[in-house]
Amino acid sequence: MNDSSLYRYSRHISLPQVTRIGQQKLTQSRVLIVGLGGLGSPVALYLAAAGIGQLMLVDGDQVDLSNLQRQIVHNTAQIGQDKVISAQTRLQALNPDIQMTTYSYRLEPEALQQLITTVDIVVDCSDNFTTRFAINAACVRHGIPLVSAAVQRWNGQVTVFLPTYSQSPCYACLYPNQEEEGEVCSETGILAPVVGIIGSIQAVEVIKVLLNIGESLCGKLLLLDTFTLQWRTLKLPKDPACLVCSSVNFIREIR
Amino acid sequence: MTIVVKFFGSLREEIGNHEVKIKAEQPLTVAQVWAQACDEVPLPHHIWTAVNMNYVEQNTLVQDGDEVAFFPPVTGGSDEN
Ligand SMILES: [Zn+2]
């Protein structure tokens, strides 16, 4: 690490749980962020600022005026641009030292699976069940940690899945009835800072899992209702009948 | 027995109350607790249920003094146009 990096990350390095060794580890990490919307914005901004060495950004959408109320990685001049390009511009200006790879289209399950095998951790900031289930299945199969969150109206939830731990539940344990589509925020609305709170927690969990420190949200579901400002943590067991994780032999690539 | 029932997120908005107490003569399942608290409306099967902060199935039996909480699953990533 050169002098300017030591200075840039000095507030991390000062943390006894991180130090120069931990920061070095972050700069060598590869993180996949699926969705550069409300949750993906704070996740990408904080992980870029934190010096995650390689960010893979996936989003097939373009920046729309109605996104800017909460999707703070984009700006007004970027309306109409691919979200991944808009995000990349902002993130590179924030931290020129990091590398990014962008995918400006919705990845098919096969391609997504391929990409997931190349990263250390996946952050699910996507907006639909199909993508969420595909990400989960690939992470379980390949033993890749997954930080998953969702938001709507005044509410948010976040959890961590660590498929290499035999006790870890997976996303499908939470939603045994896959066919049920939830509400989307264009219909129900979302209060802007809720995505900031929940996305920031996702970024915290990513860093902890990468450094293997602290106590993660694995096996716990953190729920937030900002209207009454109540937090809840539920213990989340693995579903022994889960079709995705109950009998998996995950494939751990040698990297 | 007395059971504390809590509603979270959009359920709180719909029901207009975040906490009610119900009384029961015989043991109830989580789904029966919901029905008693919500004018016999059946518990939708996508609603998450927790007893004393532990995520449980809807047919779990509830004990005297338990706290039963209902949560609407949240699915949006706020990525939509
Ligand atoms: Zn599972």
mmCIF file of C-alpha atoms and ligand atoms in Angstrom:
data_model
loop_
_atom_site.group_PDB
_atom_site.id
_atom_site.type_symbol
_atom_site.label_atom_id
_atom_site.label_comp_id
_atom_site.label_asym_id
_atom_site.label_seq_id
_atom_site.Cartn_x
_atom_site.Cartn_y
_atom_site.Cartn_z
ATOM 1 C CA MET A 1 0.000 0.000 0.000
ATOM 2 C CA ASN A 2 1.435 3.366 -0.990
ATOM 3 C CA ASP A 3 1.395 6.539 1.123
ATOM 4 C CA SER A 4 -1.698 7.981 -0.469
ATOM 5 C CA SER A 5 -3.599 4.726 0.072
ATOM 6 C CA LEU A 6 -2.453 4.574 3.691
ATOM 7 C CA TYR A 7 -3.775 8.089 4.140
ATOM 8 C CA ARG A 8 -7.008 7.525 2.197
ATOM 9 C CA TYR A 9 -7.864 4.504 4.330
ATOM 10 C CA SER A 10 -6.312 5.772 7.575
ATOM 11 C CA ARG A 11 -9.640 5.804 9.427
ATOM 12 C CA HIS A 12 -10.130 2.138 8.591
ATOM 13 C CA ILE A 13 -6.548 1.266 9.434
ATOM 14 C CA SER A 14 -6.996 2.908 12.840
ATOM 15 C CA LEU A 15 -9.700 0.384 13.696
ATOM 16 C CA PRO A 16 -8.035 -2.441 15.637
ATOM 17 C CA GLN A 17 -10.353 -4.972 13.959
ATOM 18 C CA VAL A 18 -9.316 -3.821 10.487
ATOM 19 C CA THR A 19 -5.741 -2.505 10.489
ATOM 20 C CA ARG A 20 -3.507 -2.338 7.477
ATOM 21 C CA ILE A 21 -3.877 -6.073 6.924
ATOM 22 C CA GLY A 22 -7.649 -5.880 6.771
ATOM 23 C CA GLN A 23 -7.560 -2.915 4.441
ATOM 24 C CA GLN A 24 -5.161 -4.802 2.204
ATOM 25 C CA LYS A 25 -7.662 -7.651 2.153
ATOM 26 C CA LEU A 26 -10.446 -5.271 1.110
ATOM 27 C CA THR A 27 -8.366 -3.922 -1.755
ATOM 28 C CA GLN A 28 -7.908 -7.498 -2.965
ATOM 29 C CA SER A 29 -11.613 -8.387 -2.710
ATOM 30 C CA ARG A 30 -14.112 -8.849 -5.507
ATOM 31 C CA VAL A 31 -17.742 -7.940 -4.824
ATOM 32 C CA LEU A 32 -20.734 -8.395 -7.121
ATOM 33 C CA ILE A 33 -23.531 -5.841 -6.752
ATOM 34 C CA VAL A 34 -26.764 -6.811 -8.503
ATOM 35 C CA GLY A 35 -28.986 -3.747 -8.959
ATOM 36 C CA LEU A 36 -27.786 -0.135 -8.957
ATOM 37 C CA GLY A 37 -31.033 1.356 -7.673
ATOM 38 C CA GLY A 38 -32.062 2.502 -4.226
ATOM 39 C CA LEU A 39 -30.159 -0.130 -2.260
ATOM 40 C CA GLY A 40 -27.345 -0.532 -4.784
ATOM 41 C CA SER A 41 -26.546 3.188 -4.594
ATOM 42 C CA PRO A 42 -25.376 3.339 -0.961
ATOM 43 C CA VAL A 43 -23.893 -0.162 -1.199
ATOM 44 C CA ALA A 44 -21.764 0.788 -4.215
ATOM 45 C CA LEU A 45 -20.801 4.220 -2.853
ATOM 46 C CA TYR A 46 -19.662 2.875 0.515
ATOM 47 C CA LEU A 47 -17.874 -0.147 -0.893
ATOM 48 C CA ALA A 48 -16.067 2.010 -3.470
ATOM 49 C CA ALA A 49 -15.109 4.527 -0.796
ATOM 50 C CA ALA A 50 -13.999 1.673 1.472
ATOM 51 C CA GLY A 51 -11.555 0.565 -1.199
ATOM 52 C CA ILE A 52 -13.011 -2.766 -2.304
ATOM 53 C CA GLY A 53 -10.572 -3.626 -5.080
ATOM 54 C CA GLN A 54 -12.977 -4.885 -7.698
ATOM 55 C CA LEU A 55 -16.664 -4.141 -8.055
ATOM 56 C CA MET A 56 -18.809 -5.977 -10.570
ATOM 57 C CA LEU A 57 -21.926 -3.941 -11.326
ATOM 58 C CA VAL A 58 -25.036 -5.501 -12.881
ATOM 59 C CA ASP A 59 -28.156 -3.575 -13.915
ATOM 60 C CA GLY A 60 -30.129 -3.558 -17.152
ATOM 61 C CA ASP A 61 -31.999 -0.297 -16.530
ATOM 62 C CA GLN A 62 -31.375 3.317 -17.472
ATOM 63 C CA VAL A 63 -31.515 6.269 -15.095
ATOM 64 C CA ASP A 64 -35.026 7.748 -14.905
ATOM 65 C CA LEU A 65 -36.085 11.043 -13.342
ATOM 66 C CA SER A 66 -38.232 9.191 -10.779
ATOM 67 C CA ASN A 67 -35.162 7.230 -9.605
ATOM 68 C CA LEU A 68 -33.306 10.285 -8.360
ATOM 69 C CA GLN A 69 -35.477 10.745 -5.257
ATOM 70 C CA ARG A 70 -33.510 7.861 -3.665
ATOM 71 C CA GLN A 71 -30.927 6.377 -6.064
ATOM 72 C CA ILE A 72 -28.145 8.681 -4.972
ATOM 73 C CA VAL A 73 -25.303 7.205 -7.026
ATOM 74 C CA HIS A 74 -26.895 8.770 -10.146
ATOM 75 C CA ASN A 75 -27.485 12.423 -10.946
ATOM 76 C CA THR A 76 -29.821 14.541 -13.041
ATOM 77 C CA ALA A 77 -27.410 14.944 -15.952
ATOM 78 C CA GLN A 78 -27.297 11.144 -16.305
ATOM 79 C CA ILE A 79 -30.992 10.580 -17.029
ATOM 80 C CA GLY A 80 -31.273 8.080 -19.877
ATOM 81 C CA GLN A 81 -27.781 6.625 -19.328
ATOM 82 C CA ASP A 82 -27.266 2.983 -18.425
ATOM 83 C CA LYS A 83 -27.320 2.813 -14.632
ATOM 84 C CA VAL A 84 -24.088 0.831 -14.501
ATOM 85 C CA ILE A 85 -22.266 3.475 -16.567
ATOM 86 C CA SER A 86 -23.738 6.318 -14.551
ATOM 87 C CA ALA A 87 -22.708 4.544 -11.333
ATOM 88 C CA GLN A 88 -19.253 3.722 -12.632
ATOM 89 C CA THR A 89 -18.585 7.387 -13.449
ATOM 90 C CA ARG A 90 -19.548 8.486 -9.952
ATOM 91 C CA LEU A 91 -17.699 5.656 -8.186
ATOM 92 C CA GLN A 92 -14.509 6.123 -10.189
ATOM 93 C CA ALA A 93 -14.508 9.834 -9.315
ATOM 94 C CA LEU A 94 -14.960 8.889 -5.657
ATOM 95 C CA ASN A 95 -12.123 6.382 -5.721
ATOM 96 C CA PRO A 96 -9.840 6.182 -8.768
ATOM 97 C CA ASP A 97 -7.956 3.227 -7.242
ATOM 98 C CA ILE A 98 -10.713 0.663 -7.603
ATOM 99 C CA GLN A 99 -11.513 -1.438 -10.651
ATOM 100 C CA MET A 100 -14.991 -1.990 -11.998
ATOM 101 C CA THR A 101 -16.639 -4.272 -14.515
ATOM 102 C CA THR A 102 -20.114 -3.364 -15.743
ATOM 103 C CA TYR A 103 -22.949 -5.457 -17.157
ATOM 104 C CA SER A 104 -25.665 -3.232 -18.616
ATOM 105 C CA TYR A 105 -28.200 -5.979 -19.177
ATOM 106 C CA ARG A 106 -30.190 -8.422 -17.124
ATOM 107 C CA LEU A 107 -27.983 -11.499 -16.757
ATOM 108 C CA GLU A 108 -29.484 -14.865 -17.611
ATOM 109 C CA PRO A 109 -29.187 -17.420 -14.767
ATOM 110 C CA GLU A 110 -26.352 -19.211 -16.568
ATOM 111 C CA ALA A 111 -24.256 -16.035 -16.985
ATOM 112 C CA LEU A 112 -25.096 -14.909 -13.458
ATOM 113 C CA GLN A 113 -23.922 -18.232 -12.077
ATOM 114 C CA GLN A 114 -20.690 -17.940 -14.042
ATOM 115 C CA LEU A 115 -20.054 -14.459 -12.661
ATOM 116 C CA ILE A 116 -20.861 -15.481 -9.079
ATOM 117 C CA THR A 117 -18.135 -18.127 -9.131
ATOM 118 C CA THR A 118 -15.561 -15.360 -9.688
ATOM 119 C CA VAL A 119 -16.410 -13.162 -6.674
ATOM 120 C CA ASP A 120 -15.898 -13.268 -2.893
ATOM 121 C CA ILE A 121 -19.401 -12.100 -1.978
ATOM 122 C CA VAL A 122 -22.647 -11.047 -3.650
ATOM 123 C CA VAL A 123 -24.862 -8.110 -2.640
ATOM 124 C CA ASP A 124 -28.456 -8.528 -3.748
ATOM 125 C CA CYS A 125 -29.986 -5.109 -4.422
ATOM 126 C CA SER A 126 -32.281 -6.351 -7.169
ATOM 127 C CA ASP A 127 -35.956 -5.622 -7.587
ATOM 128 C CA ASN A 128 -37.565 -8.897 -8.567
ATOM 129 C CA PHE A 129 -38.079 -12.416 -7.287
ATOM 130 C CA THR A 130 -36.729 -14.131 -10.393
ATOM 131 C CA THR A 131 -33.320 -12.495 -10.025
ATOM 132 C CA ARG A 132 -33.292 -12.983 -6.253
ATOM 133 C CA PHE A 133 -33.956 -16.705 -6.540
ATOM 134 C CA ALA A 134 -31.363 -17.107 -9.324
ATOM 135 C CA ILE A 135 -28.719 -15.294 -7.236
ATOM 136 C CA ASN A 136 -29.556 -17.374 -4.175
ATOM 137 C CA ALA A 137 -29.409 -20.683 -6.035
ATOM 138 C CA ALA A 138 -26.009 -19.835 -7.530
ATOM 139 C CA CYS A 139 -24.615 -18.651 -4.183
ATOM 140 C CA VAL A 140 -25.797 -21.818 -2.414
ATOM 141 C CA ARG A 141 -24.404 -24.030 -5.156
ATOM 142 C CA HIS A 142 -20.986 -22.391 -5.153
ATOM 143 C CA GLY A 143 -20.734 -21.575 -1.446
ATOM 144 C CA ILE A 144 -20.562 -17.809 -1.990
ATOM 145 C CA PRO A 145 -21.767 -15.468 0.806
ATOM 146 C CA LEU A 146 -24.847 -13.389 -0.006
ATOM 147 C CA VAL A 147 -26.014 -10.159 1.622
ATOM 148 C CA SER A 148 -29.682 -9.741 0.829
ATOM 149 C CA ALA A 149 -32.030 -6.831 1.504
ATOM 150 C CA ALA A 150 -35.351 -5.404 0.436
ATOM 151 C CA VAL A 151 -37.308 -2.214 1.077
ATOM 152 C CA GLN A 152 -40.775 -0.855 0.578
ATOM 153 C CA ARG A 153 -42.735 2.129 1.896
ATOM 154 C CA TRP A 154 -41.295 2.826 5.380
ATOM 155 C CA ASN A 155 -39.857 -0.634 5.843
ATOM 156 C CA GLY A 156 -36.745 -2.596 5.194
ATOM 157 C CA GLN A 157 -35.186 -5.955 5.915
ATOM 158 C CA VAL A 158 -31.680 -7.300 5.633
ATOM 159 C CA THR A 159 -29.941 -10.605 6.251
ATOM 160 C CA VAL A 160 -26.800 -12.575 5.386
ATOM 161 C CA PHE A 161 -26.530 -16.094 4.022
ATOM 162 C CA LEU A 162 -23.277 -18.021 4.434
ATOM 163 C CA PRO A 163 -23.812 -21.222 2.433
ATOM 164 C CA THR A 164 -20.599 -22.863 3.607
ATOM 165 C CA TYR A 165 -22.029 -22.975 7.155
ATOM 166 C CA SER A 166 -24.295 -25.987 7.471
ATOM 167 C CA GLN A 167 -26.693 -24.093 9.759
ATOM 168 C CA SER A 168 -27.150 -21.110 7.445
ATOM 169 C CA PRO A 169 -30.599 -20.646 5.947
ATOM 170 C CA CYS A 170 -30.921 -19.384 2.359
ATOM 171 C CA TYR A 171 -33.231 -16.938 0.608
ATOM 172 C CA ALA A 172 -35.526 -19.774 -0.478
ATOM 173 C CA CYS A 173 -35.969 -20.842 3.179
ATOM 174 C CA LEU A 174 -37.618 -17.436 3.682
ATOM 175 C CA TYR A 175 -39.885 -17.698 0.661
ATOM 176 C CA PRO A 176 -41.006 -21.309 0.279
ATOM 177 C CA ASN A 177 -43.796 -20.164 -2.056
ATOM 178 C CA GLN A 178 -41.770 -18.827 -4.952
ATOM 179 C CA GLU A 179 -44.710 -17.931 -7.133
ATOM 180 C CA GLU A 180 -45.826 -15.041 -4.961
ATOM 181 C CA GLU A 181 -44.663 -11.760 -6.381
ATOM 182 C CA GLY A 182 -44.381 -9.004 -3.817
ATOM 183 C CA GLU A 183 -45.368 -5.421 -4.339
ATOM 184 C CA VAL A 184 -42.943 -3.259 -6.326
ATOM 185 C CA CYS A 185 -42.095 0.224 -5.164
ATOM 186 C CA SER A 186 -43.451 1.986 -8.252
ATOM 187 C CA GLU A 187 -46.843 0.877 -6.924
ATOM 188 C CA THR A 188 -46.353 1.191 -3.182
ATOM 189 C CA GLY A 189 -43.801 3.985 -2.791
ATOM 190 C CA ILE A 190 -40.631 4.169 -0.773
ATOM 191 C CA LEU A 191 -39.309 6.800 1.591
ATOM 192 C CA ALA A 192 -35.899 7.932 0.270
ATOM 193 C CA PRO A 193 -33.654 7.481 3.343
ATOM 194 C CA VAL A 194 -34.942 3.967 4.074
ATOM 195 C CA VAL A 195 -32.795 2.633 1.226
ATOM 196 C CA GLY A 196 -29.822 4.531 2.663
ATOM 197 C CA ILE A 197 -30.194 2.897 6.068
ATOM 198 C CA ILE A 198 -30.718 -0.623 4.767
ATOM 199 C CA GLY A 199 -28.093 -0.338 1.988
ATOM 200 C CA SER A 200 -25.545 0.971 4.477
ATOM 201 C CA ILE A 201 -26.145 -2.061 6.682
ATOM 202 C CA GLN A 202 -25.575 -4.277 3.643
ATOM 203 C CA ALA A 203 -22.210 -2.556 3.112
ATOM 204 C CA VAL A 204 -21.270 -3.088 6.766
ATOM 205 C CA GLU A 205 -22.094 -6.785 6.497
ATOM 206 C CA VAL A 206 -20.052 -7.143 3.292
ATOM 207 C CA ILE A 207 -16.976 -5.694 4.982
ATOM 208 C CA LYS A 208 -17.406 -7.879 8.078
ATOM 209 C CA VAL A 209 -17.829 -11.048 6.040
ATOM 210 C CA LEU A 210 -14.834 -10.202 3.816
ATOM 211 C CA LEU A 211 -12.665 -9.628 6.889
ATOM 212 C CA ASN A 212 -14.259 -12.475 8.823
ATOM 213 C CA ILE A 213 -14.815 -10.261 11.869
ATOM 214 C CA GLY A 214 -17.686 -9.434 14.193
ATOM 215 C CA GLU A 215 -21.067 -11.095 14.312
ATOM 216 C CA SER A 216 -22.896 -11.202 11.008
ATOM 217 C CA LEU A 217 -26.636 -11.274 10.358
ATOM 218 C CA CYS A 218 -26.365 -14.898 9.254
ATOM 219 C CA GLY A 219 -29.343 -16.807 10.698
ATOM 220 C CA LYS A 220 -31.003 -13.541 11.670
ATOM 221 C CA LEU A 221 -33.405 -11.298 9.828
ATOM 222 C CA LEU A 222 -33.150 -7.620 10.744
ATOM 223 C CA LEU A 223 -36.389 -5.734 10.153
ATOM 224 C CA LEU A 224 -36.917 -1.983 10.275
ATOM 225 C CA ASP A 225 -40.133 0.011 10.418
ATOM 226 C CA THR A 226 -39.047 3.647 10.177
ATOM 227 C CA PHE A 227 -42.563 5.008 10.686
ATOM 228 C CA THR A 228 -42.522 3.869 14.310
ATOM 229 C CA LEU A 229 -38.710 3.591 14.288
ATOM 230 C CA GLN A 230 -38.700 0.042 15.507
ATOM 231 C CA TRP A 231 -36.015 -2.521 14.806
ATOM 232 C CA ARG A 232 -36.594 -6.234 15.180
ATOM 233 C CA THR A 233 -34.214 -9.126 14.862
ATOM 234 C CA LEU A 234 -35.795 -12.498 14.181
ATOM 235 C CA LYS A 235 -33.950 -15.746 14.510
ATOM 236 C CA LEU A 236 -34.123 -17.402 11.134
ATOM 237 C CA PRO A 237 -33.698 -21.160 11.052
ATOM 238 C CA LYS A 238 -32.694 -23.203 8.043
ATOM 239 C CA ASP A 239 -35.746 -24.882 6.510
ATOM 240 C CA PRO A 240 -34.946 -28.624 6.506
ATOM 241 C CA ALA A 241 -37.381 -29.029 3.583
ATOM 242 C CA CYS A 242 -35.897 -26.162 1.542
ATOM 243 C CA LEU A 243 -35.672 -27.149 -2.110
ATOM 244 C CA VAL A 244 -32.518 -25.095 -2.645
ATOM 245 C CA CYS A 245 -30.235 -25.564 0.357
ATOM 246 C CA SER A 246 -31.394 -28.657 2.244
ATOM 247 C CA SER A 247 -29.390 -31.252 0.350
ATOM 248 C CA VAL A 248 -26.847 -29.277 -1.586
ATOM 249 C CA ASN A 249 -23.296 -30.315 -2.256
ATOM 250 C CA PHE A 250 -21.868 -26.956 -3.022
ATOM 251 C CA ILE A 251 -19.007 -26.611 -5.404
ATOM 252 C CA ARG A 252 -16.119 -24.645 -4.011
ATOM 253 C CA GLU A 253 -13.838 -23.523 -6.782
ATOM 254 C CA ILE A 254 -10.170 -23.318 -5.946
ATOM 255 C CA ARG A 255 -9.271 -19.711 -6.435
ATOM 256 C CA MET B 1 -54.128 -17.240 28.749
ATOM 257 C CA THR B 2 -53.034 -13.853 27.454
ATOM 258 C CA ILE B 3 -51.082 -13.359 24.230
ATOM 259 C CA VAL B 4 -49.463 -10.168 23.008
ATOM 260 C CA VAL B 5 -49.928 -9.706 19.258
ATOM 261 C CA LYS B 6 -47.750 -7.306 17.267
ATOM 262 C CA PHE B 7 -48.074 -6.093 13.701
ATOM 263 C CA PHE B 8 -45.126 -4.763 11.780
ATOM 264 C CA GLY B 9 -44.630 -2.592 8.686
ATOM 265 C CA SER B 10 -47.538 -2.332 6.271
ATOM 266 C CA LEU B 11 -49.633 -4.679 8.455
ATOM 267 C CA ARG B 12 -49.509 -2.069 11.186
ATOM 268 C CA GLU B 13 -50.708 0.511 8.666
ATOM 269 C CA GLU B 14 -53.558 -1.700 7.467
ATOM 270 C CA ILE B 15 -54.666 -2.810 10.895
ATOM 271 C CA GLY B 16 -54.107 0.634 12.382
ATOM 272 C CA ASN B 17 -52.598 -0.736 15.562
ATOM 273 C CA HIS B 18 -49.178 -2.111 16.331
ATOM 274 C CA GLU B 19 -50.089 -4.111 19.392
ATOM 275 C CA VAL B 20 -53.177 -5.882 20.736
ATOM 276 C CA LYS B 21 -53.689 -8.369 23.553
ATOM 277 C CA ILE B 22 -55.942 -11.359 23.171
ATOM 278 C CA LYS B 23 -57.281 -13.859 25.699
ATOM 279 C CA ALA B 24 -57.866 -17.538 25.004
ATOM 280 C CA GLU B 25 -59.343 -20.493 26.878
ATOM 281 C CA GLN B 26 -57.425 -23.203 25.049
ATOM 282 C CA PRO B 27 -54.102 -23.408 23.186
ATOM 283 C CA LEU B 28 -54.007 -21.580 19.857
ATOM 284 C CA THR B 29 -51.785 -21.821 16.822
ATOM 285 C CA VAL B 30 -50.170 -18.709 15.402
ATOM 286 C CA ALA B 31 -52.752 -18.704 12.602
ATOM 287 C CA GLN B 32 -55.602 -18.900 15.143
ATOM 288 C CA VAL B 33 -54.083 -16.009 17.085
ATOM 289 C CA TRP B 34 -54.159 -13.943 13.892
ATOM 290 C CA ALA B 35 -57.786 -14.888 13.212
ATOM 291 C CA GLN B 36 -58.837 -13.940 16.729
ATOM 292 C CA ALA B 37 -56.995 -10.618 16.549
ATOM 293 C CA CYS B 38 -58.242 -9.783 13.045
ATOM 294 C CA ASP B 39 -61.998 -10.450 13.081
ATOM 295 C CA GLU B 40 -61.653 -14.039 11.853
ATOM 296 C CA VAL B 41 -59.909 -13.022 8.620
ATOM 297 C CA PRO B 42 -57.673 -15.996 7.700
ATOM 298 C CA LEU B 43 -53.931 -15.468 7.965
ATOM 299 C CA PRO B 44 -52.514 -15.012 4.431
ATOM 300 C CA HIS B 45 -49.870 -17.681 3.960
ATOM 301 C CA HIS B 46 -47.138 -15.298 2.758
ATOM 302 C CA ILE B 47 -47.126 -13.406 6.082
ATOM 303 C CA TRP B 48 -44.092 -14.159 8.250
ATOM 304 C CA THR B 49 -44.767 -15.117 11.824
ATOM 305 C CA ALA B 50 -42.584 -15.024 14.911
ATOM 306 C CA VAL B 51 -43.097 -16.191 18.465
ATOM 307 C CA ASN B 52 -40.878 -14.489 21.034
ATOM 308 C CA MET B 53 -38.691 -13.187 18.181
ATOM 309 C CA ASN B 54 -38.179 -16.622 16.649
ATOM 310 C CA TYR B 55 -39.329 -17.151 13.080
ATOM 311 C CA VAL B 56 -41.900 -19.997 13.170
ATOM 312 C CA GLU B 57 -44.424 -21.825 10.994
ATOM 313 C CA GLN B 58 -48.033 -20.673 11.068
ATOM 314 C CA ASN B 59 -49.220 -23.870 12.769
ATOM 315 C CA THR B 60 -46.925 -23.429 15.796
ATOM 316 C CA LEU B 61 -48.714 -23.556 19.148
ATOM 317 C CA VAL B 62 -48.562 -20.487 21.327
ATOM 318 C CA GLN B 63 -48.094 -20.533 25.119
ATOM 319 C CA ASP B 64 -49.496 -18.211 27.778
ATOM 320 C CA GLY B 65 -47.540 -14.943 27.847
ATOM 321 C CA ASP B 66 -45.992 -15.418 24.412
ATOM 322 C CA GLU B 67 -45.504 -12.526 22.040
ATOM 323 C CA VAL B 68 -46.722 -13.303 18.535
ATOM 324 C CA ALA B 69 -45.580 -10.968 15.770
ATOM 325 C CA PHE B 70 -46.683 -10.713 12.138
ATOM 326 C CA PHE B 71 -44.478 -9.315 9.390
ATOM 327 C CA PRO B 72 -45.252 -8.613 5.747
ATOM 328 C CA PRO B 73 -42.369 -9.850 3.568
ATOM 329 C CA VAL B 74 -40.612 -6.966 1.859
ATOM 330 C CA THR B 75 -39.391 -7.636 -1.655
ATOM 331 C CA GLY B 76 -38.523 -4.372 -3.429
ATOM 332 C CA GLY B 77 -34.946 -3.367 -4.160
ATOM 333 C CA SER B 78 -36.083 0.074 -5.220
ATOM 334 C CA ASP B 79 -34.469 -0.532 -8.567
ATOM 335 C CA GLU B 80 -37.571 -0.013 -10.634
ATOM 336 C CA ASN B 81 -38.227 2.817 -13.019
HETATM 337 ZN ZN ZN C 1 -32.818 -22.767 1.931
#
